[in-house]
PDB file of C-alpha atoms in Angstrom:
ATOM      1  CA  UNK A 849     113.148  92.476  80.309  1.00  0.00           C
ATOM      2  CA  UNK A 850     110.757  90.198  78.405  1.00  0.00           C
ATOM      3  CA  UNK A 851     108.405  89.499  81.324  1.00  0.00           C
ATOM      4  CA  UNK A 852     107.402  91.588  84.311  1.00  0.00           C
ATOM      5  CA  UNK A 853     108.085  89.708  87.543  1.00  0.00           C
ATOM      6  CA  UNK A 854     106.407  91.611  90.338  1.00  0.00           C
ATOM      7  CA  UNK A 855     107.258  91.843  93.991  1.00  0.00           C
ATOM      8  CA  UNK A 856     104.221  92.795  96.084  1.00  0.00           C
ATOM      9  CA  UNK A 857     104.939  94.909  99.159  1.00  0.00           C
ATOM     10  CA  UNK A 858     101.933  94.622 101.470  1.00  0.00           C
ATOM     11  CA  UNK A 859      99.942  91.545 100.436  1.00  0.00           C
ATOM     12  CA  UNK A 860      96.753  92.522 102.269  1.00  0.00           C
ATOM     13  CA  UNK A 861      93.078  92.459 101.320  1.00  0.00           C
ATOM     14  CA  UNK A 862      93.327  94.458  98.070  1.00  0.00           C
ATOM     15  CA  UNK A 863      95.787  91.908  96.670  1.00  0.00           C
ATOM     16  CA  UNK A 864      93.664  88.839  97.376  1.00  0.00           C
ATOM     17  CA  UNK A 865      91.267  89.185  94.415  1.00  0.00           C
ATOM     18  CA  UNK A 866      91.475  92.648  92.868  1.00  0.00           C
ATOM     19  CA  UNK A 867      95.165  93.029  92.087  1.00  0.00           C
ATOM     20  CA  UNK A 868      97.338  90.055  93.066  1.00  0.00           C
ATOM     21  CA  UNK A 869      95.748  87.508  90.703  1.00  0.00           C
ATOM     22  CA  UNK A 870      95.626  90.208  88.001  1.00  0.00           C
ATOM     23  CA  UNK A 871      99.409  90.537  88.177  1.00  0.00           C
ATOM     24  CA  UNK A 872      99.647  86.760  87.735  1.00  0.00           C
ATOM     25  CA  UNK A 873      97.044  86.333  84.992  1.00  0.00           C
ATOM     26  CA  UNK A 874      97.961  89.245  82.714  1.00  0.00           C
ATOM     27  CA  UNK A 875     100.053  88.077  79.742  1.00  0.00           C
ATOM     28  CA  UNK A 876     103.831  88.467  80.215  1.00  0.00           C
ATOM     29  CA  UNK A 877     103.336  89.170  83.925  1.00  0.00           C
ATOM     30  CA  UNK A 878     103.901  87.135  87.067  1.00  0.00           C
ATOM     31  CA  UNK A 879     104.504  87.488  90.800  1.00  0.00           C
ATOM     32  CA  UNK A 880     107.943  86.390  91.985  1.00  0.00           C
ATOM     33  CA  UNK A 881     107.688  87.367  95.662  1.00  0.00           C
ATOM     34  CA  UNK A 882     105.405  88.912  98.268  1.00  0.00           C
ATOM     35  CA  UNK A 883     106.080  90.763 101.505  1.00  0.00           C
ATOM     36  CA  UNK A 884     104.185  91.495 104.681  1.00  0.00           C
ATOM     37  CA  UNK A 885     105.525  92.560 108.061  1.00  0.00           C
ATOM     38  CA  UNK A 886     103.882  89.465 109.538  1.00  0.00           C
ATOM     39  CA  UNK A 887     106.061  86.789 107.935  1.00  0.00           C
ATOM     40  CA  UNK A 888     103.582  83.993 108.629  1.00  0.00           C
ATOM     41  CA  UNK A 889     100.814  85.859 106.806  1.00  0.00           C
ATOM     42  CA  UNK A 890     103.169  86.581 103.911  1.00  0.00           C
ATOM     43  CA  UNK A 891     104.087  82.892 103.682  1.00  0.00           C
ATOM     44  CA  UNK A 892     100.414  81.911 103.838  1.00  0.00           C
ATOM     45  CA  UNK A 893      99.587  84.301 100.989  1.00  0.00           C
ATOM     46  CA  UNK A 894     102.447  82.880  98.933  1.00  0.00           C
ATOM     47  CA  UNK A 895     101.245  79.305  99.474  1.00  0.00           C
ATOM     48  CA  UNK A 896      97.642  80.094  98.580  1.00  0.00           C
ATOM     49  CA  UNK A 897      98.553  82.068  95.449  1.00  0.00           C
ATOM     50  CA  UNK A 898     101.392  79.918  94.179  1.00  0.00           C
ATOM     51  CA  UNK A 899     104.128  82.506  94.716  1.00  0.00           C
ATOM     52  CA  UNK A 900     107.651  81.132  95.178  1.00  0.00           C
ATOM     53  CA  UNK A 901     109.018  83.550  97.764  1.00  0.00           C
ATOM     54  CA  UNK A 902     107.790  85.529 100.750  1.00  0.00           C
ATOM     55  CA  UNK A 903     109.484  88.089 102.973  1.00  0.00           C
ATOM     56  CA  UNK A 904     108.846  90.080 106.139  1.00  0.00           C
ATOM     57  CA  UNK A 905     111.240  92.811 104.963  1.00  0.00           C
ATOM     58  CA  UNK A 906     110.348  95.256 102.178  1.00  0.00           C
ATOM     59  CA  UNK A 907     113.983  95.964 101.378  1.00  0.00           C
ATOM     60  CA  UNK A 908     114.782  92.264 100.985  1.00  0.00           C
ATOM     61  CA  UNK A 909     111.953  91.921  98.487  1.00  0.00           C
ATOM     62  CA  UNK A 910     113.035  95.060  96.644  1.00  0.00           C
ATOM     63  CA  UNK A 911     116.588  93.721  96.416  1.00  0.00           C
ATOM     64  CA  UNK A 912     115.503  90.251  95.190  1.00  0.00           C
ATOM     65  CA  UNK A 913     117.152  89.732  91.756  1.00  0.00           C
ATOM     66  CA  UNK A 914     114.162  87.705  90.542  1.00  0.00           C
ATOM     67  CA  UNK A 915     111.893  90.741  91.073  1.00  0.00           C
ATOM     68  CA  UNK A 916     112.082  93.361  88.325  1.00  0.00           C
ATOM     69  CA  UNK A 917     109.057  95.532  89.232  1.00  0.00           C
ATOM     70  CA  UNK A 918     107.541  96.545  92.569  1.00  0.00           C
ATOM     71  CA  UNK A 919     103.843  96.835  93.458  1.00  0.00           C
ATOM     72  CA  UNK A 920     103.334  98.864  96.652  1.00  0.00           C
ATOM     73  CA  UNK A 921     100.012  97.932  98.244  1.00  0.00           C
ATOM     74  CA  UNK A 922     100.574  99.404 101.705  1.00  0.00           C
ATOM     75  CA  UNK A 923      98.742 102.377 103.294  1.00  0.00           C
ATOM     76  CA  UNK A 924      99.774 105.804 101.980  1.00  0.00           C
ATOM     77  CA  UNK A 925     102.093 106.722 104.865  1.00  0.00           C
ATOM     78  CA  UNK A 926     104.747 104.322 103.517  1.00  0.00           C
ATOM     79  CA  UNK A 927     104.297 104.969  99.790  1.00  0.00           C
ATOM     80  CA  UNK A 928     107.018 107.589  99.480  1.00  0.00           C
ATOM     81  CA  UNK A 929     109.702 105.685 101.384  1.00  0.00           C
ATOM     82  CA  UNK A 930     109.036 102.414  99.561  1.00  0.00           C
ATOM     83  CA  UNK A 931     108.816 104.055  96.142  1.00  0.00           C
ATOM     84  CA  UNK A 932     112.152 105.772  96.642  1.00  0.00           C
ATOM     85  CA  UNK A 933     113.735 102.498  97.808  1.00  0.00           C
ATOM     86  CA  UNK A 934     112.540 100.685  94.678  1.00  0.00           C
ATOM     87  CA  UNK A 935     113.518 103.458  92.279  1.00  0.00           C
ATOM     88  CA  UNK A 936     116.916 103.656  93.957  1.00  0.00           C
ATOM     89  CA  UNK A 937     117.725 100.094  92.858  1.00  0.00           C
ATOM     90  CA  UNK A 938     116.433 100.716  89.337  1.00  0.00           C
ATOM     91  CA  UNK A 939     113.044  99.018  89.482  1.00  0.00           C
ATOM     92  CA  UNK A 940     109.760 100.462  88.170  1.00  0.00           C
ATOM     93  CA  UNK A 941     106.924 100.950  90.641  1.00  0.00           C
ATOM     94  CA  UNK A 942     103.159 100.529  90.683  1.00  0.00           C
ATOM     95  CA  UNK A 943     101.880 102.331  93.780  1.00  0.00           C
ATOM     96  CA  UNK A 944      98.386 102.140  95.238  1.00  0.00           C
ATOM     97  CA  UNK A 945      96.167 105.178  95.380  1.00  0.00           C
ATOM     98  CA  UNK A 946      96.234 107.819  96.649  1.00  0.00           C
ATOM     99  CA  UNK A 947      99.832 107.935  95.496  1.00  0.00           C
ATOM    100  CA  UNK A 948     101.187 109.496  98.698  1.00  0.00           C
ATOM    101  CA  UNK A 949     100.329 110.727 102.156  1.00  0.00           C
ATOM    102  CA  UNK A 950     100.741 114.368 101.129  1.00  0.00           C
ATOM    103  CA  UNK A 951     101.128 116.390  97.952  1.00  0.00           C
ATOM    104  CA  UNK A 952     104.722 117.202  98.876  1.00  0.00           C
ATOM    105  CA  UNK A 953     105.579 113.507  99.199  1.00  0.00           C
ATOM    106  CA  UNK A 954     103.950 112.869  95.832  1.00  0.00           C
ATOM    107  CA  UNK A 955     106.148 115.519  94.254  1.00  0.00           C
ATOM    108  CA  UNK A 956     109.229 113.872  95.761  1.00  0.00           C
ATOM    109  CA  UNK A 957     108.154 110.526  94.288  1.00  0.00           C
ATOM    110  CA  UNK A 958     107.501 112.026  90.861  1.00  0.00           C
ATOM    111  CA  UNK A 959     110.868 113.776  90.904  1.00  0.00           C
ATOM    112  CA  UNK A 960     112.673 110.595  91.908  1.00  0.00           C
ATOM    113  CA  UNK A 961     111.025 108.665  89.079  1.00  0.00           C
ATOM    114  CA  UNK A 962     112.099 111.281  86.548  1.00  0.00           C
ATOM    115  CA  UNK A 963     115.644 111.372  87.900  1.00  0.00           C
ATOM    116  CA  UNK A 964     115.967 107.575  87.941  1.00  0.00           C
ATOM    117  CA  UNK A 965     114.520 107.099  84.466  1.00  0.00           C
ATOM    118  CA  UNK A 966     112.205 104.422  85.890  1.00  0.00           C
ATOM    119  CA  UNK A 967     108.438 104.277  85.511  1.00  0.00           C
ATOM    120  CA  UNK A 968     106.099 105.162  88.344  1.00  0.00           C
ATOM    121  CA  UNK A 969     102.447 104.178  87.818  1.00  0.00           C
ATOM    122  CA  UNK A 970      99.576 105.115  90.142  1.00  0.00           C
ATOM    123  CA  UNK A 971      96.971 102.361  90.554  1.00  0.00           C
ATOM    124  CA  UNK A 972      93.863 104.204  89.370  1.00  0.00           C
ATOM    125  CA  UNK A 973      92.705 101.047  87.617  1.00  0.00           C
ATOM    126  CA  UNK A 974      89.258 102.375  86.718  1.00  0.00           C
ATOM    127  CA  UNK A 975      90.945 104.169  83.827  1.00  0.00           C
ATOM    128  CA  UNK A 976      91.032 100.787  82.073  1.00  0.00           C
ATOM    129  CA  UNK A 977      87.858  99.039  83.263  1.00  0.00           C
ATOM    130  CA  UNK A 978      85.482  98.517  80.309  1.00  0.00           C
ATOM    131  CA  UNK A 979      82.325  99.952  81.902  1.00  0.00           C
ATOM    132  CA  UNK A 980      84.145 103.112  82.996  1.00  0.00           C
ATOM    133  CA  UNK A 981      85.597 103.560  79.529  1.00  0.00           C
ATOM    134  CA  UNK A 982      82.128 103.002  78.021  1.00  0.00           C
ATOM    135  CA  UNK A 983      80.624 105.667  80.272  1.00  0.00           C
ATOM    136  CA  UNK A 984      83.418 108.049  79.287  1.00  0.00           C
ATOM    137  CA  UNK A 985      82.637 107.402  75.607  1.00  0.00           C
ATOM    138  CA  UNK A 986      78.936 108.132  76.179  1.00  0.00           C
ATOM    139  CA  UNK A 987      79.789 111.450  77.829  1.00  0.00           C
ATOM    140  CA  UNK A 988      81.895 112.517  74.853  1.00  0.00           C
ATOM    141  CA  UNK A 989      80.108 111.009  71.837  1.00  0.00           C
ATOM    142  CA  UNK A 990      77.002 113.227  71.967  1.00  0.00           C
ATOM    143  CA  UNK A 991      74.629 110.562  73.321  1.00  0.00           C
ATOM    144  CA  UNK A 992      73.619 112.814  76.236  1.00  0.00           C
ATOM    145  CA  UNK A 993      74.323 116.024  74.332  1.00  0.00           C
ATOM    146  CA  UNK A 994      76.679 118.603  75.758  1.00  0.00           C
ATOM    147  CA  UNK A 995      77.801 117.689  79.307  1.00  0.00           C
ATOM    148  CA  UNK A 996      76.560 120.277  81.798  1.00  0.00           C
ATOM    149  CA  UNK A 997      77.358 118.952  85.290  1.00  0.00           C
ATOM    150  CA  UNK A 998      78.254 115.890  87.331  1.00  0.00           C
ATOM    151  CA  UNK A 999      76.931 114.653  90.657  1.00  0.00           C
ATOM    152  CA  UNK A1000      78.791 112.384  93.084  1.00  0.00           C
ATOM    153  CA  UNK A1001      76.969 110.636  95.941  1.00  0.00           C
ATOM    154  CA  UNK A1002      78.392 108.324  98.582  1.00  0.00           C
ATOM    155  CA  UNK A1003      76.571 107.320 101.754  1.00  0.00           C
ATOM    156  CA  UNK A1004      77.911 104.680 104.135  1.00  0.00           C
ATOM    157  CA  UNK A1005      77.243 103.309 107.583  1.00  0.00           C
ATOM    158  CA  UNK A1006      79.697 104.283 110.290  1.00  0.00           C
ATOM    159  CA  UNK A1007      82.792 102.120 109.798  1.00  0.00           C
ATOM    160  CA  UNK A1008      84.133  99.508 112.164  1.00  0.00           C
ATOM    161  CA  UNK A1009      87.104 101.227 113.746  1.00  0.00           C
ATOM    162  CA  UNK A1010      88.723  97.856 114.434  1.00  0.00           C
ATOM    163  CA  UNK A1011      88.656  96.607 110.845  1.00  0.00           C
ATOM    164  CA  UNK A1012      89.243  99.983 109.229  1.00  0.00           C
ATOM    165  CA  UNK A1013      91.804 101.436 111.628  1.00  0.00           C
ATOM    166  CA  UNK A1014      94.275 102.783 109.044  1.00  0.00           C
ATOM    167  CA  UNK A1015      91.497 104.333 106.949  1.00  0.00           C
ATOM    168  CA  UNK A1016      90.334 106.240 110.015  1.00  0.00           C
ATOM    169  CA  UNK A1017      93.780 107.594 110.898  1.00  0.00           C
ATOM    170  CA  UNK A1018      94.756 110.565 108.711  1.00  0.00           C
ATOM    171  CA  UNK A1019      98.389 110.139 109.767  1.00  0.00           C
ATOM    172  CA  UNK A1020      98.376 106.797 107.972  1.00  0.00           C
ATOM    173  CA  UNK A1021      95.848 107.281 105.166  1.00  0.00           C
ATOM    174  CA  UNK A1022      96.113 111.005 104.492  1.00  0.00           C
ATOM    175  CA  UNK A1023      92.417 111.359 105.317  1.00  0.00           C
ATOM    176  CA  UNK A1024      89.486 109.080 105.983  1.00  0.00           C
ATOM    177  CA  UNK A1025      87.256 107.089 103.660  1.00  0.00           C
ATOM    178  CA  UNK A1026      86.939 110.100 101.394  1.00  0.00           C
ATOM    179  CA  UNK A1027      90.658 110.110 100.577  1.00  0.00           C
ATOM    180  CA  UNK A1028      90.738 106.345 100.247  1.00  0.00           C
ATOM    181  CA  UNK A1029      87.657 105.893  98.053  1.00  0.00           C
ATOM    182  CA  UNK A1030      86.827 109.200  96.407  1.00  0.00           C
ATOM    183  CA  UNK A1031      90.378 109.563  95.137  1.00  0.00           C
ATOM    184  CA  UNK A1032      89.192 107.058  92.503  1.00  0.00           C
ATOM    185  CA  UNK A1033      86.292 109.316  91.531  1.00  0.00           C
ATOM    186  CA  UNK A1034      88.408 112.458  91.492  1.00  0.00           C
ATOM    187  CA  UNK A1035      90.913 110.743  89.214  1.00  0.00           C
ATOM    188  CA  UNK A1036      88.231 109.415  86.880  1.00  0.00           C
ATOM    189  CA  UNK A1037      86.612 112.848  86.569  1.00  0.00           C
ATOM    190  CA  UNK A1038      89.989 114.253  85.515  1.00  0.00           C
ATOM    191  CA  UNK A1039      90.289 111.357  83.055  1.00  0.00           C
ATOM    192  CA  UNK A1040      86.967 112.485  81.563  1.00  0.00           C
ATOM    193  CA  UNK A1041      87.112 116.281  81.840  1.00  0.00           C
ATOM    194  CA  UNK A1042      90.767 117.148  82.401  1.00  0.00           C
ATOM    195  CA  UNK A1043      92.357 118.436  85.629  1.00  0.00           C
ATOM    196  CA  UNK A1044      90.101 120.327  88.003  1.00  0.00           C
ATOM    197  CA  UNK A1045      90.725 124.070  87.791  1.00  0.00           C
ATOM    198  CA  UNK A1046      88.986 125.000  91.064  1.00  0.00           C
ATOM    199  CA  UNK A1047      88.222 123.152  94.293  1.00  0.00           C
ATOM    200  CA  UNK A1048      85.777 124.152  97.017  1.00  0.00           C
ATOM    201  CA  UNK A1049      84.917 121.952  99.976  1.00  0.00           C
ATOM    202  CA  UNK A1050      83.458 121.747 103.450  1.00  0.00           C
ATOM    203  CA  UNK A1051      84.606 118.936 105.719  1.00  0.00           C
ATOM    204  CA  UNK A1052      83.117 117.785 109.026  1.00  0.00           C
ATOM    205  CA  UNK A1053      83.921 115.191 111.692  1.00  0.00           C
ATOM    206  CA  UNK A1054      80.500 114.223 113.028  1.00  0.00           C
ATOM    207  CA  UNK A1055      81.461 110.858 114.510  1.00  0.00           C
ATOM    208  CA  UNK A1056      83.908 111.729 117.289  1.00  0.00           C
ATOM    209  CA  UNK A1057      85.243 108.193 117.719  1.00  0.00           C
ATOM    210  CA  UNK A1058      88.106 108.703 115.266  1.00  0.00           C
ATOM    211  CA  UNK A1059      90.227 111.513 113.834  1.00  0.00           C
ATOM    212  CA  UNK A1060      89.145 111.240 110.201  1.00  0.00           C
ATOM    213  CA  UNK A1061      86.397 113.245 108.557  1.00  0.00           C
ATOM    214  CA  UNK A1062      83.054 111.585 107.827  1.00  0.00           C
ATOM    215  CA  UNK A1063      81.235 114.294 105.859  1.00  0.00           C
ATOM    216  CA  UNK A1064      82.594 116.042 102.777  1.00  0.00           C
ATOM    217  CA  UNK A1065      80.745 118.396 100.450  1.00  0.00           C
ATOM    218  CA  UNK A1066      82.799 119.476  97.458  1.00  0.00           C
ATOM    219  CA  UNK A1067      82.633 121.200  94.093  1.00  0.00           C
ATOM    220  CA  UNK A1068      85.222 120.769  91.355  1.00  0.00           C
ATOM    221  CA  UNK A1069      85.350 123.231  88.490  1.00  0.00           C
ATOM    222  CA  UNK A1070      86.476 122.121  85.025  1.00  0.00           C
ATOM    223  CA  UNK A1071      86.683 124.066  81.777  1.00  0.00           C
ATOM    224  CA  UNK A1072      82.955 123.928  81.045  1.00  0.00           C
ATOM    225  CA  UNK A1073      81.243 122.009  83.837  1.00  0.00           C
ATOM    226  CA  UNK A1074      81.003 121.669  87.602  1.00  0.00           C
ATOM    227  CA  UNK A1075      81.080 118.388  89.509  1.00  0.00           C
ATOM    228  CA  UNK A1076      79.529 118.442  92.966  1.00  0.00           C
ATOM    229  CA  UNK A1077      79.581 115.735  95.601  1.00  0.00           C
ATOM    230  CA  UNK A1078      78.169 114.884  98.997  1.00  0.00           C
ATOM    231  CA  UNK A1079      79.931 112.024 100.742  1.00  0.00           C
ATOM    232  CA  UNK A1080      78.977 110.922 104.237  1.00  0.00           C
ATOM    233  CA  UNK A1081      80.343 107.995 106.225  1.00  0.00           C
ATOM    234  CA  UNK A1082      78.221 107.739 109.376  1.00  0.00           C
ATOM    235  CA  UNK A1083      74.592 107.526 108.227  1.00  0.00           C
ATOM    236  CA  UNK A1084      71.905 104.867 108.289  1.00  0.00           C
ATOM    237  CA  UNK A1085      71.907 103.898 104.619  1.00  0.00           C
ATOM    238  CA  UNK A1086      74.257 102.831 101.875  1.00  0.00           C
ATOM    239  CA  UNK A1087      74.241 104.396  98.409  1.00  0.00           C
ATOM    240  CA  UNK A1088      76.762 105.624  95.867  1.00  0.00           C
ATOM    241  CA  UNK A1089      76.771 106.806  92.276  1.00  0.00           C
ATOM    242  CA  UNK A1090      78.313 109.177  89.781  1.00  0.00           C
ATOM    243  CA  UNK A1091      75.951 110.876  87.333  1.00  0.00           C
ATOM    244  CA  UNK A1092      76.782 113.139  84.404  1.00  0.00           C
ATOM    245  CA  UNK A1093      73.962 115.261  83.029  1.00  0.00           C
ATOM    246  CA  UNK A1094      73.955 116.684  79.519  1.00  0.00           C
ATOM    247  CA  UNK A1095      71.515 118.913  77.683  1.00  0.00           C
ATOM    248  CA  UNK A1096      69.938 115.837  76.026  1.00  0.00           C
ATOM    249  CA  UNK A1097      70.113 113.192  78.739  1.00  0.00           C
ATOM    250  CA  UNK A1098      72.135 111.670  81.549  1.00  0.00           C
ATOM    251  CA  UNK A1099      74.360 108.706  82.329  1.00  0.00           C
ATOM    252  CA  UNK A1100      74.903 107.213  85.763  1.00  0.00           C
ATOM    253  CA  UNK A1101      76.754 104.330  87.385  1.00  0.00           C
ATOM    254  CA  UNK A1102      77.912 102.989  90.730  1.00  0.00           C
ATOM    255  CA  UNK A1103      81.669 103.288  91.277  1.00  0.00           C
ATOM    256  CA  UNK A1104      82.391 100.950  94.175  1.00  0.00           C
ATOM    257  CA  UNK A1105      80.112  98.021  93.388  1.00  0.00           C
ATOM    258  CA  UNK A1106      79.244  96.028  90.274  1.00  0.00           C
ATOM    259  CA  UNK A1107      76.823  98.232  88.391  1.00  0.00           C
ATOM    260  CA  UNK A1108      75.065  98.650  85.080  1.00  0.00           C
ATOM    261  CA  UNK A1109      75.297 101.957  83.264  1.00  0.00           C
ATOM    262  CA  UNK A1110      71.933 103.764  83.365  1.00  0.00           C
ATOM    263  CA  UNK A1111      71.434 105.874  80.236  1.00  0.00           C
ATOM    264  CA  UNK A1112      68.491 108.284  79.920  1.00  0.00           C
ATOM    265  CA  UNK A1113      67.726 110.167  76.694  1.00  0.00           C
ATOM    266  CA  UNK A1114      64.638 111.345  74.833  1.00  0.00           C
ATOM    267  CA  UNK A1115      64.165 107.718  73.761  1.00  0.00           C
ATOM    268  CA  UNK A1116      63.778 106.585  77.374  1.00  0.00           C
ATOM    269  CA  UNK A1117      65.916 104.903  80.003  1.00  0.00           C
ATOM    270  CA  UNK A1118      67.919 101.753  79.418  1.00  0.00           C
ATOM    271  CA  UNK A1119      70.503  99.727  81.291  1.00  0.00           C
ATOM    272  CA  UNK A1120      73.832  98.874  79.681  1.00  0.00           C
ATOM    273  CA  UNK A1121      75.388  95.753  81.161  1.00  0.00           C
ATOM    274  CA  UNK A1122      79.156  95.534  81.012  1.00  0.00           C
ATOM    275  CA  UNK A1123      80.346  93.237  83.837  1.00  0.00           C
ATOM    276  CA  UNK A1124      83.661  93.809  85.531  1.00  0.00           C
ATOM    277  CA  UNK A1125      86.331  91.139  85.010  1.00  0.00           C
ATOM    278  CA  UNK A1126      86.941  88.734  87.934  1.00  0.00           C
ATOM    279  CA  UNK A1127      90.134  90.614  88.875  1.00  0.00           C
ATOM    280  CA  UNK A1128      89.367  94.278  88.323  1.00  0.00           C
ATOM    281  CA  UNK A1129      92.976  95.444  88.081  1.00  0.00           C
ATOM    282  CA  UNK A1130      93.747  93.155  85.132  1.00  0.00           C
ATOM    283  CA  UNK A1131      92.916  95.495  82.206  1.00  0.00           C
ATOM    284  CA  UNK A1132      95.040  98.180  83.881  1.00  0.00           C
ATOM    285  CA  UNK A1133      97.865  95.713  84.582  1.00  0.00           C
ATOM    286  CA  UNK A1134      97.885  94.742  80.913  1.00  0.00           C
ATOM    287  CA  UNK A1135      98.401  98.407  80.027  1.00  0.00           C
ATOM    288  CA  UNK A1136     101.253  98.640  82.542  1.00  0.00           C
ATOM    289  CA  UNK A1137     102.932  95.569  81.060  1.00  0.00           C
ATOM    290  CA  UNK A1138     102.630  97.072  77.577  1.00  0.00           C
ATOM    291  CA  UNK A1139     104.153 100.276  78.936  1.00  0.00           C
ATOM    292  CA  UNK A1140     107.093  98.500  80.583  1.00  0.00           C
ATOM    293  CA  UNK A1141     107.813  95.976  77.830  1.00  0.00           C
ATOM    294  CA  UNK A1142     106.673  97.684  74.631  1.00  0.00           C
ATOM    295  CA  UNK A1143     107.086 101.383  75.336  1.00  0.00           C
ATOM    296  CA  UNK A1144     103.337 102.102  75.360  1.00  0.00           C
ATOM    297  CA  UNK A1145     102.099 105.141  77.259  1.00  0.00           C
ATOM    298  CA  UNK A1146     102.082 105.084  81.052  1.00  0.00           C
ATOM    299  CA  UNK A1147      98.398 104.422  81.919  1.00  0.00           C
ATOM    300  CA  UNK A1148      98.592 106.685  84.980  1.00  0.00           C
ATOM    301  CA  UNK A1149     101.839 108.638  85.234  1.00  0.00           C
ATOM    302  CA  UNK A1150     102.925 110.384  88.461  1.00  0.00           C
ATOM    303  CA  UNK A1151     101.988 113.819  87.190  1.00  0.00           C
ATOM    304  CA  UNK A1152      98.445 112.477  86.728  1.00  0.00           C
ATOM    305  CA  UNK A1153      98.428 111.024  90.242  1.00  0.00           C
ATOM    306  CA  UNK A1154      99.533 114.423  91.531  1.00  0.00           C
ATOM    307  CA  UNK A1155      96.374 116.007  90.101  1.00  0.00           C
ATOM    308  CA  UNK A1156      94.306 114.001  92.578  1.00  0.00           C
ATOM    309  CA  UNK A1157      96.711 114.830  95.411  1.00  0.00           C
ATOM    310  CA  UNK A1158      96.289 118.526  94.602  1.00  0.00           C
ATOM    311  CA  UNK A1159      92.505 118.199  94.854  1.00  0.00           C
ATOM    312  CA  UNK A1160      92.739 116.303  98.149  1.00  0.00           C
ATOM    313  CA  UNK A1161      95.062 118.951  99.590  1.00  0.00           C
ATOM    314  CA  UNK A1162      92.514 121.647  98.717  1.00  0.00           C
ATOM    315  CA  UNK A1163      89.635 119.606 100.164  1.00  0.00           C
ATOM    316  CA  UNK A1164      91.405 119.195 103.497  1.00  0.00           C
ATOM    317  CA  UNK A1165      93.216 122.541 103.743  1.00  0.00           C
ATOM    318  CA  UNK A1166      90.799 124.130 106.239  1.00  0.00           C
ATOM    319  CA  UNK A1167      89.932 120.935 108.124  1.00  0.00           C
ATOM    320  CA  UNK A1168      91.495 120.809 111.577  1.00  0.00           C
ATOM    321  CA  UNK A1169      91.869 117.236 112.785  1.00  0.00           C
ATOM    322  CA  UNK A1170      91.960 116.571 116.525  1.00  0.00           C
TER     323      UNK A1170
END
C-alpha cells in the first residue's frame, strides 16, 4: 500500500466538512467510495465531493477492491458489526467515537484487531489538533505550575428530538449527548493525565421526552489530580469549557467550538489564538496515514479507546433508563 484509499460507511453530517474532506486532502490519502443506506443520498454525497463510487450496502463497500481502509462514521450501535466485517477482509479501520455501544463490544473489536493483525483507530481527533496540543503543553511545561484540578462545564438547550433522534436513544448511541460529546473530553483528559483511576457520577433524566440522560455530574480521579464536570442538556443557556488549574495559574478553552486558549498567571491574563484547520480531522488523519504507510504509532489505538468506554460504563452503571 502506497496510498490509503478510504471507504466511508455512513456519509452523514460529520463527514461533510470535519472528516470527509480531511480524508481527501491529507497527503497520500483519498476516498474511493462512500456508503449510506439511502442510496440516493450516498450518490449525492459522492457527486458533491468528487468520489467515484457510492453504495447503499456496507458490505459491498467493504469488499470493494479499490478500498483499502474503512472509515466507520455511523452511530455506535453498528460500530462493532462493521468493524468486524472490515477486519475480517483484512482492511484497517478508523471508527468514530465512542468506539462502541458498550465496553464489551469495544473489547470484542480490540480483540479482533489484534487477532487480524490490522489497525483499529478510534477517531478522537482532538489528540492532534494544534490548540489542544498547545494546551496540553502548557499544562505540563510549568507555565501554570503544578496542575491541581480540572473543571469541565457543558450547558445546552434541550435538543430537537427530530434532528437528534439517535443521540437521544441510548440503544443507538450508548447514552445521550454526554456519551456523544463528552467522550471527547474524557479521552483528552486521559491524553493529558493518563487513564482515570476512579470514576464517580450522578446521572439524571430531567426532560422526560426521551430516554437519554440530560444531567451528568462526574468526578474522575487521576494520579495527582481530580477532574470534575457538570454537564446539562436541557437548560436555558449555552456554555462549555475545560479549565485546568495549577498552583501558579490556569488555562482554559472551549472544546466544541472555535476557541482561543485563555492563560492566566501572575503576569495577567492573555488569549492565545491558534485557529482550527478548515477540516478538523486532517491533522489526525495525517497521523493515521503515517501509521498505516510508514509504521508510525497508532494515534489512538483500541486499548486507548477502551479507556473512555470504561469511564462511560462507570458513569452510567447506576442510571436506569426507561
